[in-house]
Amino acid sequence: MNSIMVADYGYFLLALCFICHLYGTVASLVAAGMRHRRLLRSACWSCVMSTVYCFAAALLLWWALVHHDYSIGYVYKNSSDDLPWFFRISAFWSSLEGSHFLWTLLLGVYTSIALLTYAKENEHLIPYVSASLQAVLAWMFYLALTYSDPFVVQYPLPENGLGMNALLQNMYMMAHPPSLFTGYTALAIPFGYAMAALAYGDITEGWLRTIRHWTLYGWTFLTVGIFLGGRWAYVELGWAGYWAWDPVENSSFLPWLFATALLHSLVVQAKIGHLKRLSIIMAFLAFFFSFFGTFITRSGVISSVHSFAQSPIGPNYLYFLAVLGVVALLLYALRAPSILPADAQKVWGVSKESALVVTQFLLQTFALIVFIGTMYPIASEAITGVRFHVQAPYFNAFAPYIGLAFIVAVAIGNLMRYHKGIVPGGKRVIWLGQLLALPLTLLFSVQGKIFASQGFALWMQLLGVQLSFWAMFCLSYDLWLRFRQVRFQWMPLVRYNQAYLGAYLAHLGLLFAVLGFLGNFRGVDKTVTLNPGDQTSLYGYDFKFERVQVNQVQNATLYTAPLAITASQSGRPLGEVIPARAKYPTADQLFHEVGIHSHFWHDIYVVLSAFTPSESEAVTLQIFINPTVRIVWISVVFMMLGGLVAMFDPSRGRRSRDYAEA
Amino acid sequence: MKQCIFWLGLWVSVSTVVQAAPTEASLAVRVEQLSRAKQVLYQQLSDELRCPTCTGLSVLQSDAPFSLQIRATVLEQLEQGKSAAEIRDFFTSRYGLWILRSPPVEGIHLLAWFIPTVIAVVGALAVWIVFWRRRRSSMGERTRSREELVALMQQELEKRRRA
């Protein structure tokens, strides 16, 4: 294929997509007004066709990347001859234009799926769903054609590309952006349905079921995506942590919080019909903040590790956010009163529905704090003229209290029933759970090195660990109760209340995550300079350094300083940890390749701070013992499984089931 | 901010001439010699100051030349026996509040601390009063049993038949 053809066809396809979605938006609106079914079908198919075109355009860009076609500016800027094939594929989303493209592609795919597979009972909503989502897509393609064109031609033809950002040449960066974007874009469907509910003027049961599936799908991928990003930071950046409350981390966390809030308000809505309007607002905010996150990443308004260079695309995202906000607000103001109130009268009191309201309150307060902290640089610049960056200490001042409140809410909330108070025997379990949690807390605190902290922090950590284990007991008691209800048989519970099992797993995952966070609040670390043959010890391990080695892995030249680990007391060899620095052909800098030797209770995390390539010279190493990091990575598996299990519940969302359950 | 980086750069280059640039290793040796309490203070203080050239990290977490220099200064002042407050003042008077990682508890910055706290407290109270404390009054359809519903429907049918 002629290389210029790639650029031309690519741009042409994107233009087609833009036109398709413009048509789709207008046709959907007309179809909604005229109740014209065939016109609606045409609008839906125009969206599907656009997605096909967009996919073809994406294949063109991938083709160019894989074949080193540097006549495409994006390929020239983000890849080079030395790049192995799998990074050439992930170079697709390694910078502005490509990741915008991926975002758009995924949004198109999910919109098409949503428009093709809607339930019969939602037919009256589909014109509005189609209109709102296709309007978003049209705007995204407009940006792809103007400010973020991935098919700009590079002239004259360069010999070699500039190379992909070395920090992104990492396995986790192959999975993190697609997963995160899947989460962001899947949350667009609940947004579309929320707008449709407002436009139509009421919420029906089919609405609830559909929105629930999509939210769970988005939530699951968002969770996995956030953790993958953390894992990437942990293995690549070399500061022994995975979450720095960086603006872009925060802006992926905000939609997560709202999606979680949406899931919980949907539960209340399914069971007793209340919180309909809150669900609409949460669905809107979840999508709004996924866009907001994209805006922050792309525009560079708030400097962050993720900000690509300043780009004129920034203000355009901002216009879009403003329009989105105004339209949604107007629609809400005009139409929300028409949404019928719940058919159940006021309930609340000490009950599960109240506990879920508490959850809403906690999630939204947390979101507010994260939002304030993230926007603080802009706000402080506007007010005082000085740009003031808020970093981890600010968030860490609030997060522990919110976290503790979450644990208590999870524990107590799950011991509640709708319309009733606490479950029989619940009060006893609350006290007994505390007692049962004590030995576990002790074990965890010793193994997790929690006694290394001092003063207030120590007490907070101990309290957190104790409450987490206690909450696990409370959750499990509830599970036991439900098993007893079906005479301890698996099948009925799996068949009729699979969603509950999913929630159990996800909540357990959350508690594990909290335990993990508490454990690695304080680790121990040490900086040493070792000559060849030297030995050092830390936390019961001996580390013996032989010499600096050089090896070639893919396109990177690795300078490694392998350390043999032995247990100090028994002298048993435990293996090797290999901290390294990597030199890439297209960058002058040396990049960290952290050496990690992972155990259940702690990671040995070694960073090569300074070295000379000669075999006889000394190296400087930072050795960290990071407790309970493994538990954090395990927790995401629970959350993911929970999300998936709940998603495939066949009956949740049907109102009829609730009668049977009562 | 650019100005700050400029001054910091100047300071780094000047002090490099006067004394050898600190490295991770040389700092570690000096920290070893401090008392236990001062070691903790060193960790705490250098975690409160931001790394000027990186994003999101404190000088403790970063090994950029600027960060090492700032850490060396913290160490130096600790060795001279200055208190935590004095060291904080030294940095804020020299570089402005910009060097801190969380808003100071003064002036307009109080809002950043005030708003979340107020909302957390007021919101919790509101949830308590509006939802939790309220008597349960579940007269909703779920409390109607099926038999009752069936009876209602039959009454309705009966009415229609008569009409």
PDB file of N, CA and C in Angstrom, chain B residues 42-108:
ATOM      1  N   TYR B  42      13.395  14.186  59.720  1.00  0.00           N
ATOM      2  CA  TYR B  42      13.956  14.360  58.379  1.00  0.00           C
ATOM      3  C   TYR B  42      13.017  13.773  57.322  1.00  0.00           C
ATOM      4  N   GLN B  43      12.537  12.556  57.604  1.00  0.00           N
ATOM      5  CA  GLN B  43      11.605  11.898  56.677  1.00  0.00           C
ATOM      6  C   GLN B  43      10.342  12.742  56.523  1.00  0.00           C
ATOM      7  N   GLN B  44       9.829  13.199  57.686  1.00  0.00           N
ATOM      8  CA  GLN B  44       8.582  13.941  57.696  1.00  0.00           C
ATOM      9  C   GLN B  44       8.703  15.240  56.900  1.00  0.00           C
ATOM     10  N   LEU B  45       9.767  15.997  57.216  1.00  0.00           N
ATOM     11  CA  LEU B  45       9.936  17.301  56.573  1.00  0.00           C
ATOM     12  C   LEU B  45      10.158  17.151  55.074  1.00  0.00           C
ATOM     13  N   SER B  46      11.004  16.187  54.696  1.00  0.00           N
ATOM     14  CA  SER B  46      11.275  16.103  53.260  1.00  0.00           C
ATOM     15  C   SER B  46      10.100  15.476  52.512  1.00  0.00           C
ATOM     16  N   ASP B  47       9.152  14.910  53.249  1.00  0.00           N
ATOM     17  CA  ASP B  47       7.941  14.436  52.582  1.00  0.00           C
ATOM     18  C   ASP B  47       6.928  15.569  52.418  1.00  0.00           C
ATOM     19  N   GLU B  48       7.152  16.672  53.150  1.00  0.00           N
ATOM     20  CA  GLU B  48       6.222  17.800  53.056  1.00  0.00           C
ATOM     21  C   GLU B  48       6.608  18.766  51.944  1.00  0.00           C
ATOM     22  N   LEU B  49       7.858  18.665  51.472  1.00  0.00           N
ATOM     23  CA  LEU B  49       8.335  19.606  50.456  1.00  0.00           C
ATOM     24  C   LEU B  49       8.260  18.937  49.089  1.00  0.00           C
ATOM     25  N   ARG B  50       7.837  19.724  48.120  1.00  0.00           N
ATOM     26  CA  ARG B  50       7.637  19.109  46.812  1.00  0.00           C
ATOM     27  C   ARG B  50       8.912  19.132  45.983  1.00  0.00           C
ATOM     28  N   CYS B  51       9.034  18.113  45.158  1.00  0.00           N
ATOM     29  CA  CYS B  51      10.135  18.067  44.202  1.00  0.00           C
ATOM     30  C   CYS B  51       9.818  19.083  43.109  1.00  0.00           C
ATOM     31  N   PRO B  52      10.718  20.071  42.892  1.00  0.00           N
ATOM     32  CA  PRO B  52      10.399  21.152  41.965  1.00  0.00           C
ATOM     33  C   PRO B  52      10.312  20.703  40.516  1.00  0.00           C
ATOM     34  N   THR B  53      11.017  19.654  40.168  1.00  0.00           N
ATOM     35  CA  THR B  53      11.075  19.293  38.752  1.00  0.00           C
ATOM     36  C   THR B  53      10.193  18.100  38.386  1.00  0.00           C
ATOM     37  N   CYS B  54       9.725  17.366  39.404  1.00  0.00           N
ATOM     38  CA  CYS B  54       8.862  16.248  39.033  1.00  0.00           C
ATOM     39  C   CYS B  54       7.405  16.632  39.300  1.00  0.00           C
ATOM     40  N   THR B  55       6.495  15.736  39.019  1.00  0.00           N
ATOM     41  CA  THR B  55       5.095  16.026  39.328  1.00  0.00           C
ATOM     42  C   THR B  55       4.591  15.031  40.352  1.00  0.00           C
ATOM     43  N   GLY B  56       3.969  15.573  41.374  1.00  0.00           N
ATOM     44  CA  GLY B  56       3.299  14.715  42.332  1.00  0.00           C
ATOM     45  C   GLY B  56       4.187  14.089  43.391  1.00  0.00           C
ATOM     46  N   LEU B  57       5.480  14.281  43.298  1.00  0.00           N
ATOM     47  CA  LEU B  57       6.362  13.615  44.256  1.00  0.00           C
ATOM     48  C   LEU B  57       6.949  14.613  45.248  1.00  0.00           C
ATOM     49  N   SER B  58       7.305  14.083  46.418  1.00  0.00           N
ATOM     50  CA  SER B  58       8.010  14.908  47.392  1.00  0.00           C
ATOM     51  C   SER B  58       9.507  14.768  47.138  1.00  0.00           C
ATOM     52  N   VAL B  59      10.300  15.618  47.782  1.00  0.00           N
ATOM     53  CA  VAL B  59      11.752  15.512  47.588  1.00  0.00           C
ATOM     54  C   VAL B  59      12.269  14.188  48.147  1.00  0.00           C
ATOM     55  N   LEU B  60      11.534  13.642  49.106  1.00  0.00           N
ATOM     56  CA  LEU B  60      11.949  12.360  49.679  1.00  0.00           C
ATOM     57  C   LEU B  60      11.834  11.232  48.653  1.00  0.00           C
ATOM     58  N   GLN B  61      10.796  11.336  47.810  1.00  0.00           N
ATOM     59  CA  GLN B  61      10.535  10.248  46.864  1.00  0.00           C
ATOM     60  C   GLN B  61      11.338  10.384  45.585  1.00  0.00           C
ATOM     61  N   SER B  62      11.989  11.518  45.402  1.00  0.00           N
ATOM     62  CA  SER B  62      12.624  11.752  44.111  1.00  0.00           C
ATOM     63  C   SER B  62      14.140  11.820  44.272  1.00  0.00           C
ATOM     64  N   ASP B  63      14.840  11.423  43.219  1.00  0.00           N
ATOM     65  CA  ASP B  63      16.298  11.537  43.294  1.00  0.00           C
ATOM     66  C   ASP B  63      16.826  12.547  42.270  1.00  0.00           C
ATOM     67  N   ALA B  64      15.965  13.496  41.898  1.00  0.00           N
ATOM     68  CA  ALA B  64      16.397  14.562  41.000  1.00  0.00           C
ATOM     69  C   ALA B  64      17.413  15.447  41.743  1.00  0.00           C
ATOM     70  N   PRO B  65      18.356  16.067  41.042  1.00  0.00           N
ATOM     71  CA  PRO B  65      19.375  16.893  41.696  1.00  0.00           C
ATOM     72  C   PRO B  65      18.784  17.956  42.613  1.00  0.00           C
ATOM     73  N   PHE B  66      17.689  18.621  42.163  1.00  0.00           N
ATOM     74  CA  PHE B  66      17.039  19.633  43.000  1.00  0.00           C
ATOM     75  C   PHE B  66      16.590  19.039  44.327  1.00  0.00           C
ATOM     76  N   SER B  67      15.966  17.875  44.223  1.00  0.00           N
ATOM     77  CA  SER B  67      15.411  17.259  45.428  1.00  0.00           C
ATOM     78  C   SER B  67      16.516  16.879  46.395  1.00  0.00           C
ATOM     79  N   LEU B  68      17.605  16.341  45.848  1.00  0.00           N
ATOM     80  CA  LEU B  68      18.720  15.951  46.715  1.00  0.00           C
ATOM     81  C   LEU B  68      19.266  17.179  47.423  1.00  0.00           C
ATOM     82  N   GLN B  69      19.327  18.297  46.685  1.00  0.00           N
ATOM     83  CA  GLN B  69      19.849  19.533  47.275  1.00  0.00           C
ATOM     84  C   GLN B  69      18.954  20.013  48.405  1.00  0.00           C
ATOM     85  N   ILE B  70      17.648  19.957  48.177  1.00  0.00           N
ATOM     86  CA  ILE B  70      16.716  20.397  49.221  1.00  0.00           C
ATOM     87  C   ILE B  70      16.828  19.490  50.441  1.00  0.00           C
ATOM     88  N   ARG B  71      16.927  18.199  50.175  1.00  0.00           N
ATOM     89  CA  ARG B  71      17.066  17.259  51.291  1.00  0.00           C
ATOM     90  C   ARG B  71      18.351  17.528  52.061  1.00  0.00           C
ATOM     91  N   ALA B  72      19.427  17.854  51.317  1.00  0.00           N
ATOM     92  CA  ALA B  72      20.702  18.154  51.979  1.00  0.00           C
ATOM     93  C   ALA B  72      20.543  19.353  52.895  1.00  0.00           C
ATOM     94  N   THR B  73      19.746  20.358  52.441  1.00  0.00           N
ATOM     95  CA  THR B  73      19.542  21.547  53.257  1.00  0.00           C
ATOM     96  C   THR B  73      18.750  21.200  54.517  1.00  0.00           C
ATOM     97  N   VAL B  74      17.723  20.370  54.341  1.00  0.00           N
ATOM     98  CA  VAL B  74      16.943  19.945  55.517  1.00  0.00           C
ATOM     99  C   VAL B  74      17.872  19.273  56.520  1.00  0.00           C
ATOM    100  N   LEU B  75      18.710  18.392  55.993  1.00  0.00           N
ATOM    101  CA  LEU B  75      19.647  17.661  56.841  1.00  0.00           C
ATOM    102  C   LEU B  75      20.575  18.607  57.582  1.00  0.00           C
ATOM    103  N   GLU B  76      21.121  19.546  56.821  1.00  0.00           N
ATOM    104  CA  GLU B  76      22.065  20.513  57.358  1.00  0.00           C
ATOM    105  C   GLU B  76      21.456  21.254  58.539  1.00  0.00           C
ATOM    106  N   GLN B  77      20.184  21.695  58.328  1.00  0.00           N
ATOM    107  CA  GLN B  77      19.536  22.474  59.371  1.00  0.00           C
ATOM    108  C   GLN B  77      19.197  21.603  60.579  1.00  0.00           C
ATOM    109  N   LEU B  78      18.874  20.345  60.312  1.00  0.00           N
ATOM    110  CA  LEU B  78      18.618  19.433  61.432  1.00  0.00           C
ATOM    111  C   LEU B  78      19.904  19.229  62.220  1.00  0.00           C
ATOM    112  N   GLU B  79      21.005  19.114  61.487  1.00  0.00           N
ATOM    113  CA  GLU B  79      22.297  18.921  62.160  1.00  0.00           C
ATOM    114  C   GLU B  79      22.646  20.136  63.005  1.00  0.00           C
ATOM    115  N   GLN B  80      22.208  21.328  62.522  1.00  0.00           N
ATOM    116  CA  GLN B  80      22.451  22.550  63.289  1.00  0.00           C
ATOM    117  C   GLN B  80      21.512  22.657  64.480  1.00  0.00           C
ATOM    118  N   GLY B  81      20.584  21.740  64.580  1.00  0.00           N
ATOM    119  CA  GLY B  81      19.695  21.721  65.741  1.00  0.00           C
ATOM    120  C   GLY B  81      18.468  22.597  65.594  1.00  0.00           C
ATOM    121  N   LYS B  82      18.092  22.949  64.338  1.00  0.00           N
ATOM    122  CA  LYS B  82      16.888  23.771  64.174  1.00  0.00           C
ATOM    123  C   LYS B  82      15.638  22.913  64.345  1.00  0.00           C
ATOM    124  N   SER B  83      14.551  23.579  64.728  1.00  0.00           N
ATOM    125  CA  SER B  83      13.311  22.837  64.945  1.00  0.00           C
ATOM    126  C   SER B  83      12.562  22.682  63.625  1.00  0.00           C
ATOM    127  N   ALA B  84      11.544  21.819  63.644  1.00  0.00           N
ATOM    128  CA  ALA B  84      10.760  21.562  62.427  1.00  0.00           C
ATOM    129  C   ALA B  84      10.120  22.851  61.929  1.00  0.00           C
ATOM    130  N   ALA B  85       9.569  23.645  62.863  1.00  0.00           N
ATOM    131  CA  ALA B  85       8.890  24.880  62.471  1.00  0.00           C
ATOM    132  C   ALA B  85       9.884  25.845  61.822  1.00  0.00           C
ATOM    133  N   GLU B  86      11.065  25.929  62.387  1.00  0.00           N
ATOM    134  CA  GLU B  86      12.084  26.842  61.838  1.00  0.00           C
ATOM    135  C   GLU B  86      12.466  26.422  60.413  1.00  0.00           C
ATOM    136  N   ILE B  87      12.582  25.102  60.220  1.00  0.00           N
ATOM    137  CA  ILE B  87      12.978  24.625  58.891  1.00  0.00           C
ATOM    138  C   ILE B  87      11.874  24.896  57.879  1.00  0.00           C
ATOM    139  N   ARG B  88      10.623  24.657  58.303  1.00  0.00           N
ATOM    140  CA  ARG B  88       9.494  24.951  57.414  1.00  0.00           C
ATOM    141  C   ARG B  88       9.485  26.432  57.046  1.00  0.00           C
ATOM    142  N   ASP B  89       9.678  27.282  58.060  1.00  0.00           N
ATOM    143  CA  ASP B  89       9.695  28.728  57.810  1.00  0.00           C
ATOM    144  C   ASP B  89      10.796  29.101  56.838  1.00  0.00           C
ATOM    145  N   PHE B  90      11.959  28.469  57.029  1.00  0.00           N
ATOM    146  CA  PHE B  90      13.088  28.745  56.148  1.00  0.00           C
ATOM    147  C   PHE B  90      12.697  28.512  54.693  1.00  0.00           C
ATOM    148  N   PHE B  91      12.065  27.375  54.442  1.00  0.00           N
ATOM    149  CA  PHE B  91      11.727  27.039  53.051  1.00  0.00           C
ATOM    150  C   PHE B  91      10.595  27.908  52.519  1.00  0.00           C
ATOM    151  N   THR B  92       9.577  28.174  53.353  1.00  0.00           N
ATOM    152  CA  THR B  92       8.457  28.964  52.827  1.00  0.00           C
ATOM    153  C   THR B  92       8.866  30.423  52.642  1.00  0.00           C
ATOM    154  N   SER B  93       9.747  30.926  53.503  1.00  0.00           N
ATOM    155  CA  SER B  93      10.140  32.320  53.319  1.00  0.00           C
ATOM    156  C   SER B  93      11.046  32.450  52.097  1.00  0.00           C
ATOM    157  N   ARG B  94      11.764  31.416  51.806  1.00  0.00           N
ATOM    158  CA  ARG B  94      12.687  31.501  50.681  1.00  0.00           C
ATOM    159  C   ARG B  94      11.993  31.240  49.336  1.00  0.00           C
ATOM    160  N   TYR B  95      11.134  30.235  49.289  1.00  0.00           N
ATOM    161  CA  TYR B  95      10.538  29.858  47.996  1.00  0.00           C
ATOM    162  C   TYR B  95       9.052  30.131  47.922  1.00  0.00           C
ATOM    163  N   GLY B  96       8.492  30.617  49.005  1.00  0.00           N
ATOM    164  CA  GLY B  96       7.048  30.823  48.999  1.00  0.00           C
ATOM    165  C   GLY B  96       6.332  29.532  49.341  1.00  0.00           C
ATOM    166  N   LEU B  97       5.004  29.679  49.441  1.00  0.00           N
ATOM    167  CA  LEU B  97       4.198  28.517  49.830  1.00  0.00           C
ATOM    168  C   LEU B  97       4.224  27.450  48.753  1.00  0.00           C
ATOM    169  N   TRP B  98       4.679  27.845  47.595  1.00  0.00           N
ATOM    170  CA  TRP B  98       4.738  26.964  46.431  1.00  0.00           C
ATOM    171  C   TRP B  98       5.467  25.662  46.743  1.00  0.00           C
ATOM    172  N   ILE B  99       6.434  25.729  47.646  1.00  0.00           N
ATOM    173  CA  ILE B  99       7.273  24.567  47.924  1.00  0.00           C
ATOM    174  C   ILE B  99       6.526  23.496  48.720  1.00  0.00           C
ATOM    175  N   LEU B 100       5.410  23.895  49.346  1.00  0.00           N
ATOM    176  CA  LEU B 100       4.675  22.928  50.174  1.00  0.00           C
ATOM    177  C   LEU B 100       3.790  22.037  49.313  1.00  0.00           C
ATOM    178  N   ARG B 101       3.471  20.869  49.848  1.00  0.00           N
ATOM    179  CA  ARG B 101       2.667  19.914  49.081  1.00  0.00           C
ATOM    180  C   ARG B 101       1.196  19.930  49.452  1.00  0.00           C
ATOM    181  N   SER B 102       0.865  20.572  50.560  1.00  0.00           N
ATOM    182  CA  SER B 102      -0.557  20.706  50.869  1.00  0.00           C
ATOM    183  C   SER B 102      -0.813  22.151  51.276  1.00  0.00           C
ATOM    184  N   PRO B 103      -2.029  22.650  51.070  1.00  0.00           N
ATOM    185  CA  PRO B 103      -2.296  24.057  51.360  1.00  0.00           C
ATOM    186  C   PRO B 103      -1.998  24.380  52.816  1.00  0.00           C
ATOM    187  N   PRO B 104      -1.351  25.509  53.093  1.00  0.00           N
ATOM    188  CA  PRO B 104      -1.094  25.884  54.485  1.00  0.00           C
ATOM    189  C   PRO B 104      -2.415  26.230  55.167  1.00  0.00           C
ATOM    190  N   VAL B 105      -2.430  26.103  56.471  1.00  0.00           N
ATOM    191  CA  VAL B 105      -3.668  26.381  57.191  1.00  0.00           C
ATOM    192  C   VAL B 105      -3.711  27.864  57.514  1.00  0.00           C
ATOM    193  N   GLU B 106      -3.835  28.685  56.490  1.00  0.00           N
ATOM    194  CA  GLU B 106      -3.910  30.130  56.708  1.00  0.00           C
ATOM    195  C   GLU B 106      -4.542  30.799  55.503  1.00  0.00           C
ATOM    196  N   GLY B 107      -5.109  31.987  55.750  1.00  0.00           N
ATOM    197  CA  GLY B 107      -5.661  32.804  54.673  1.00  0.00           C
ATOM    198  C   GLY B 107      -6.691  32.071  53.836  1.00  0.00           C
ATOM    199  N   ILE B 108      -6.645  32.361  52.540  1.00  0.00           N
ATOM    200  CA  ILE B 108      -7.633  31.806  51.625  1.00  0.00           C
ATOM    201  C   ILE B 108      -7.515  30.289  51.539  1.00  0.00           C
TER     202      ILE B 108
END
